Coordinates of C-alpha atoms and ligand atoms in Angstrom, one line a residue:
M1 CA 153.4 92.0 125.6
V2 CA 155.2 89.5 127.4
S3 CA 155.3 86.1 125.4
D4 CA 156.4 82.6 125.8
R5 CA 157.0 82.4 122.1
W6 CA 160.6 82.8 121.9
V7 CA 162.8 80.3 120.0
E8 CA 166.6 79.4 120.2
K9 CA 168.2 78.7 116.8
I10 CA 170.9 76.0 117.4
A11 CA 173.2 75.5 114.4
P12 CA 173.9 71.7 113.8
D13 CA 178.1 72.2 114.0
E14 CA 177.9 75.0 116.9
A15 CA 178.8 72.3 119.8
E16 CA 182.3 71.3 117.9
R17 CA 183.0 75.0 117.4
H18 CA 182.3 75.9 121.1
R19 CA 184.6 73.0 122.3
A20 CA 187.6 74.5 120.0
Q21 CA 186.7 78.0 121.4
A22 CA 186.9 76.6 125.1
A23 CA 190.5 74.9 124.0
F24 CA 191.6 78.3 123.1
F25 CA 190.8 79.8 126.5
V26 CA 192.6 77.0 127.9
K27 CA 195.8 77.8 126.1
L28 CA 195.1 81.5 126.8
Q29 CA 195.2 80.4 130.5
E30 CA 198.2 78.1 130.3
Q31 CA 200.3 80.8 128.7
R32 CA 199.8 82.9 132.1
V33 CA 200.2 80.3 134.7
G34 CA 204.1 80.8 134.7
R35 CA 203.5 84.6 134.8
Y36 CA 200.7 84.8 137.3
G37 CA 199.9 81.6 138.8
A38 CA 196.7 79.7 138.6
G39 CA 193.5 81.7 137.7
R40 CA 190.6 82.3 135.0
S41 CA 190.9 83.0 131.4
L42 CA 189.0 85.9 131.6
H43 CA 188.0 88.2 134.7
R44 CA 191.0 87.2 136.2
T45 CA 191.6 89.6 138.8
Q46 CA 189.3 89.7 141.9
V47 CA 188.3 93.1 143.1
A48 CA 186.0 91.7 146.2
A49 CA 184.2 88.5 147.5
L50 CA 181.1 89.3 149.4
H51 CA 178.7 87.9 151.6
A52 CA 175.0 89.0 150.3
E53 CA 171.2 88.2 150.4
V54 CA 168.8 88.1 147.6
R55 CA 165.3 89.3 148.8
V56 CA 162.5 88.4 146.3
D57 CA 159.9 90.9 145.9
E58 CA 156.1 90.3 146.8
N59 CA 153.2 90.6 144.2
L60 CA 155.5 89.8 141.1
P61 CA 153.3 89.1 138.1
D62 CA 152.3 85.9 136.9
Y63 CA 155.2 85.5 134.3
A64 CA 158.0 86.7 136.7
R65 CA 156.9 84.2 139.8
R66 CA 159.3 81.6 138.0
G67 CA 162.5 79.7 139.1
M68 CA 163.8 81.2 142.2
F69 CA 161.4 84.0 142.0
A70 CA 158.4 81.8 142.4
A71 CA 158.1 83.3 146.0
P72 CA 159.2 86.1 148.1
V73 CA 161.8 84.6 150.0
T74 CA 165.4 85.6 151.2
Y75 CA 168.4 83.7 149.7
Q76 CA 172.1 83.8 151.3
A77 CA 174.4 84.6 148.3
R78 CA 177.9 85.2 147.4
I79 CA 179.6 87.5 145.2
R80 CA 182.6 87.7 143.4
L81 CA 183.4 91.5 141.6
S82 CA 186.2 91.3 139.0
N83 CA 188.1 93.1 136.1
G84 CA 187.4 91.4 133.0
G85 CA 190.8 90.9 131.5
F86 CA 193.1 87.9 130.9
D87 CA 196.0 89.9 132.4
P88 CA 196.3 91.7 135.8
A89 CA 195.9 95.3 134.8
P90 CA 195.9 98.7 136.8
D91 CA 192.2 99.6 138.1
R92 CA 192.2 102.9 136.4
A93 CA 192.9 100.8 132.9
P94 CA 189.9 100.5 130.7
N95 CA 188.1 97.3 131.3
I96 CA 185.0 95.4 131.5
R97 CA 183.6 94.7 135.2
G98 CA 182.2 91.6 136.4
F99 CA 179.5 91.2 138.9
A100 CA 179.2 87.3 139.8
I101 CA 176.3 86.1 142.0
K102 CA 175.8 82.4 143.5
V103 CA 172.4 82.3 145.0
L104 CA 172.5 79.6 147.5
G105 CA 169.8 77.6 149.1
V106 CA 167.6 77.3 145.7
S107 CA 165.7 73.9 144.7
G108 CA 164.5 72.3 141.5
E109 CA 165.8 70.7 138.6
A110 CA 169.3 72.0 137.4
A111 CA 169.9 73.1 133.8
L112 CA 173.0 70.2 133.3
G113 CA 170.6 67.5 135.0
G114 CA 170.2 66.4 138.7
Q115 CA 168.9 68.8 141.4
A116 CA 170.4 72.3 141.6
D117 CA 171.3 73.8 144.9
S118 CA 172.5 77.1 143.7
Q119 CA 171.9 79.7 141.1
N120 CA 174.5 81.8 139.4
F121 CA 174.0 85.0 137.6
T122 CA 177.2 86.5 135.7
L123 CA 176.6 90.2 134.9
I124 CA 179.0 92.9 133.2
N125 CA 178.8 96.8 133.2
R126 CA 177.6 96.6 129.4
E127 CA 173.7 96.3 128.4
T128 CA 174.8 94.5 125.1
L129 CA 178.0 93.4 123.1
S130 CA 179.7 94.5 120.3
V131 CA 179.9 91.3 118.7
G132 CA 177.0 89.1 117.9
N133 CA 178.4 85.5 118.3
S134 CA 181.1 83.6 120.3
A135 CA 183.4 83.4 117.1
D136 CA 183.7 87.1 117.1
F137 CA 183.9 87.2 121.0
T138 CA 186.8 84.6 120.9
K139 CA 188.6 86.2 117.9
I140 CA 188.4 89.9 119.7
V141 CA 190.3 87.9 122.8
E142 CA 192.6 86.1 120.6
I143 CA 193.9 89.3 118.8
G144 CA 194.0 91.3 122.0
S145 CA 195.9 88.5 123.9
S146 CA 198.2 87.6 121.1
R147 CA 199.9 90.9 119.9
P148 CA 201.9 93.5 121.7
V149 CA 199.6 96.9 122.4
A150 CA 201.3 98.9 119.8
M151 CA 200.1 96.8 117.3
L152 CA 196.6 96.6 118.5
G153 CA 196.6 100.3 117.6
A154 CA 197.5 99.4 113.8
I155 CA 194.7 96.8 113.8
V156 CA 192.0 99.5 115.2
R157 CA 193.2 101.9 112.0
K158 CA 192.4 99.3 109.7
P159 CA 188.8 98.0 111.3
S160 CA 188.3 95.7 108.3
V161 CA 190.7 93.1 109.9
V162 CA 188.2 92.3 112.3
P163 CA 185.4 94.7 111.7
K164 CA 184.1 95.0 115.3
I165 CA 187.2 95.2 117.2
A166 CA 187.2 99.3 117.2
T167 CA 183.7 99.1 118.7
A168 CA 184.9 96.3 121.5
L169 CA 187.5 98.7 122.4
K170 CA 185.1 101.6 122.8
D171 CA 182.9 99.4 125.3
F172 CA 186.3 98.5 127.4
K173 CA 186.6 102.6 127.7
A174 CA 183.0 103.1 128.5
P175 CA 183.3 105.2 131.8
F176 CA 182.9 103.5 135.0
S177 CA 182.5 105.0 138.7
G178 CA 182.9 101.9 140.7
F179 CA 181.0 98.7 141.7
A180 CA 178.8 100.6 144.4
T181 CA 177.4 103.1 142.1
E182 CA 177.1 101.6 138.8
S183 CA 174.5 99.1 136.7
F184 CA 175.4 95.5 135.8
Y185 CA 173.6 93.2 133.0
S186 CA 173.1 89.5 132.0
V187 CA 173.4 91.2 128.3
A188 CA 172.0 88.1 127.0
P189 CA 168.6 86.2 128.2
V190 CA 168.0 83.4 130.6
A191 CA 164.7 81.5 130.9
F192 CA 161.9 82.2 133.5
G193 CA 160.2 79.0 133.2
A194 CA 158.4 79.1 130.1
Y195 CA 159.4 82.9 129.6
A196 CA 162.8 84.6 128.9
A197 CA 164.2 87.5 130.6
R198 CA 167.6 89.8 130.5
L199 CA 168.7 91.1 133.9
K200 CA 169.8 94.5 135.4
L201 CA 171.2 95.4 138.7
S202 CA 170.9 98.7 139.6
A203 CA 173.0 100.6 142.4
T204 CA 170.8 102.5 145.0
T205 CA 173.8 104.3 145.8
S206 CA 174.5 107.4 143.8
T207 CA 177.2 109.0 145.7
V208 CA 180.2 108.7 143.6
N209 CA 183.8 108.4 145.1
Q210 CA 186.1 110.3 142.8
A211 CA 189.0 108.3 144.0
A212 CA 187.3 104.9 143.2
S213 CA 189.3 104.0 140.0
D214 CA 192.5 104.3 142.2
D215 CA 191.4 101.1 143.9
W216 CA 188.0 99.5 143.3
S217 CA 188.1 97.0 146.3
A218 CA 189.1 99.8 148.6
D219 CA 186.1 101.9 147.6
V220 CA 183.7 98.6 148.0
Y221 CA 184.8 97.7 151.5
S222 CA 185.4 101.2 152.7
R223 CA 181.6 101.8 152.1
L224 CA 180.5 98.7 153.4
V225 CA 182.4 99.7 157.0
G226 CA 179.5 102.4 157.1
G227 CA 176.4 100.2 156.2
P228 CA 174.9 98.1 153.6
L229 CA 174.9 98.3 149.5
E230 CA 171.8 97.7 147.8
Y231 CA 170.7 97.0 144.1
V232 CA 167.6 96.5 142.8
V233 CA 167.2 93.4 140.4
Q234 CA 165.3 93.8 137.5
A235 CA 164.3 91.7 134.6
Q236 CA 163.3 92.5 131.2
F237 CA 161.0 90.0 129.4
F238 CA 161.0 88.5 125.9
E239 CA 158.1 90.1 123.8
D240 CA 158.9 89.3 120.1
E241 CA 162.1 88.6 118.1
Q242 CA 162.0 92.1 116.6
R243 CA 162.2 94.0 119.7
T244 CA 163.6 91.4 122.1
P245 CA 165.7 89.0 120.0
I246 CA 167.1 85.8 121.7
E247 CA 170.1 85.0 119.6
D248 CA 171.5 88.7 119.1
P249 CA 173.4 90.0 122.3
T250 CA 174.2 93.6 120.0
V251 CA 170.6 94.3 120.2
N252 CA 169.5 96.7 123.1
W253 CA 165.9 94.9 123.9
N254 CA 163.1 97.5 123.8
A255 CA 160.9 96.6 126.5
P256 CA 160.4 97.4 130.1
Y257 CA 162.2 96.5 133.0
I258 CA 160.4 95.5 136.2
D259 CA 161.6 95.1 139.6
V260 CA 161.9 91.3 140.9
A261 CA 164.1 91.3 143.7
R262 CA 166.9 93.5 146.1
L263 CA 170.3 92.5 146.4
V264 CA 171.7 93.4 149.8
I265 CA 175.4 93.5 150.6
P266 CA 175.4 93.8 154.4
S267 CA 178.3 95.8 156.2
Q268 CA 181.2 93.4 156.2
Q269 CA 185.1 93.5 156.1
S270 CA 187.5 92.0 153.5
D271 CA 187.8 88.1 154.5
D272 CA 190.6 86.5 153.2
G273 CA 189.1 83.1 153.6
L274 CA 186.2 84.2 151.2
R275 CA 188.3 85.5 148.6
D276 CA 190.2 82.6 148.4
A277 CA 186.9 80.5 148.2
A278 CA 185.5 82.7 145.5
E279 CA 188.8 82.3 143.4
R280 CA 188.2 78.3 143.2
D281 CA 184.3 78.6 143.3
D282 CA 182.4 78.4 140.1
F283 CA 180.2 81.0 139.0
S284 CA 179.4 79.7 135.3
P285 CA 176.0 80.8 134.3
W286 CA 175.2 77.2 133.4
N287 CA 175.2 76.2 137.2
C288 CA 171.7 77.2 137.4
L289 CA 168.0 75.9 137.4
R290 CA 166.7 74.5 134.6
D291 CA 164.1 77.3 135.0
H292 CA 166.6 79.9 134.6
R293 CA 168.8 78.1 131.8
P294 CA 170.6 80.5 129.7
L295 CA 169.5 81.2 126.4
G296 CA 171.0 82.1 122.8
E297 CA 174.4 81.2 121.0
I298 CA 176.8 83.3 123.2
M299 CA 175.1 81.9 126.3
R300 CA 175.4 78.2 124.7
A301 CA 179.2 78.9 123.9
R302 CA 179.9 79.9 127.8
R303 CA 179.1 76.4 128.7
A304 CA 182.1 74.5 127.5
A305 CA 184.4 77.5 127.8
Y306 CA 183.6 78.2 131.7
A307 CA 184.1 74.2 132.5
A308 CA 187.2 74.0 130.6
S309 CA 188.6 77.4 132.4
R310 CA 187.6 76.0 135.8
R311 CA 189.4 72.5 135.1
T312 CA 192.4 74.3 134.1
R313 CA 192.9 76.7 137.2
S314 CA 192.1 73.7 139.6
E315 CA 194.7 71.7 138.2
A316 CA 197.6 74.2 137.6
Ligands
HEM401 C1 176.8 87.6 127.9 C2 178.1 87.7 127.5 C3 178.9 87.4 128.8 C4 179.0 87.9 130.1 C5 177.9 88.7 130.8 C6 180.2 87.5 130.6 C7 180.5 87.7 132.0 C8 181.7 87.1 132.8 C9 181.7 87.1 134.2 C10 181.1 88.2 134.9 C11 182.8 86.6 134.3 C12 183.7 86.5 135.8 C13 182.8 85.2 136.6 C14 183.7 85.1 137.9 O1 183.9 86.1 138.8 O2 183.7 84.0 138.3 C15 183.0 85.7 133.3 C16 184.3 84.7 133.2 C17 184.9 84.2 131.9 N1 184.0 84.3 130.8 FE1 182.4 85.7 130.4 N2 181.1 86.5 130.0 C18 180.4 86.4 128.6 C19 180.4 85.9 127.6 C20 181.7 85.1 127.4 C21 181.9 84.3 126.3 C22 181.1 84.3 124.8 C23 182.9 83.5 126.7 C24 183.7 82.5 125.5 C25 183.1 81.9 124.8 C26 183.2 83.7 127.8 C27 184.4 83.1 128.6 C28 184.4 83.3 130.0 C29 185.8 82.5 130.7 C30 186.6 81.5 130.1 C31 185.6 82.8 131.9 C32 186.5 82.5 133.2 C33 185.4 81.4 133.8 C34 186.3 80.6 135.0 O3 187.4 80.4 135.2 O4 185.4 80.4 135.9 N3 182.5 84.7 128.5 N4 182.4 86.2 132.3

């Protein structure tokens, strides 16, 4: 049963640890400016920047009619699709894929104070993480970014060095058919007013382009010549700590997803102005309504890391 009795467990020293992790991500970025120019610490490579609409469904249950889902309205939105790595890599290479959405024209109290006029959601093509906290997440990025690829093999053969690294690499290698045909997940929960939910985006197109992995961007834009791309937006609500733990992103929640909206990407062409704007833009999950504030340690860590990454890329 959907419940509002979730609790975050916030360690007294975590803000300090999150600041240190943010400093690591800045270092990672600074080491790459000379090679590739200014850019994000992670999800550096943009695949596409798109205009979109989010159409909230009618007749949602009371617990889902919160924040931007309170009424069946249509919002304009902007999207940045990305490959997840800190270095540019061929599209075919194993990677996490990012689907960042900025919903425009929302109104209400912002999570970080003042009034919000937009609501970000940042999703990836994995439903859970192989690491349970931001310290392990940062450690894996640190190992991956500081050693030659040949040495990574040696670390994987000795998983005791970093117990989760072998699983993390498997995550990277999960099959991916393209941004138009996959599902994307928030992994960790966000508030829904007094309730909490994880989000999922499911593509309604099932026709796979076997050549999509040659060029993800060309696959998306060529499909958009023929018509819109549509996704069902779903929410999976907190029920209890056992089945739907707030603080553990390694656990796949055991609760139903319900439809809450449609995301429609209308027919359009690649637009250099929009692509440049998306590079400068901020898709931090903390740019959001208080009603949809990110929940759990891994989400709290993102507050400092995204702000620092954004500051660094705008100053580079
Ligand atoms: C639930 C887990 C996570 C998901 C779903 C996720 C997803 C994403 C996505 C989609 C982007 C690209 C955003 C864009 O296009 O602008 C991104 C960027 C980034 N992520 Fe994460 N991420 C997660 C966890 C983390 C954690 C734990 C950290 C660090 C502590 C982190 C650090 C970053 C940084 C530094 C960027 C670049 C931000 C920028 O410059 O705007 N992420 N992430």
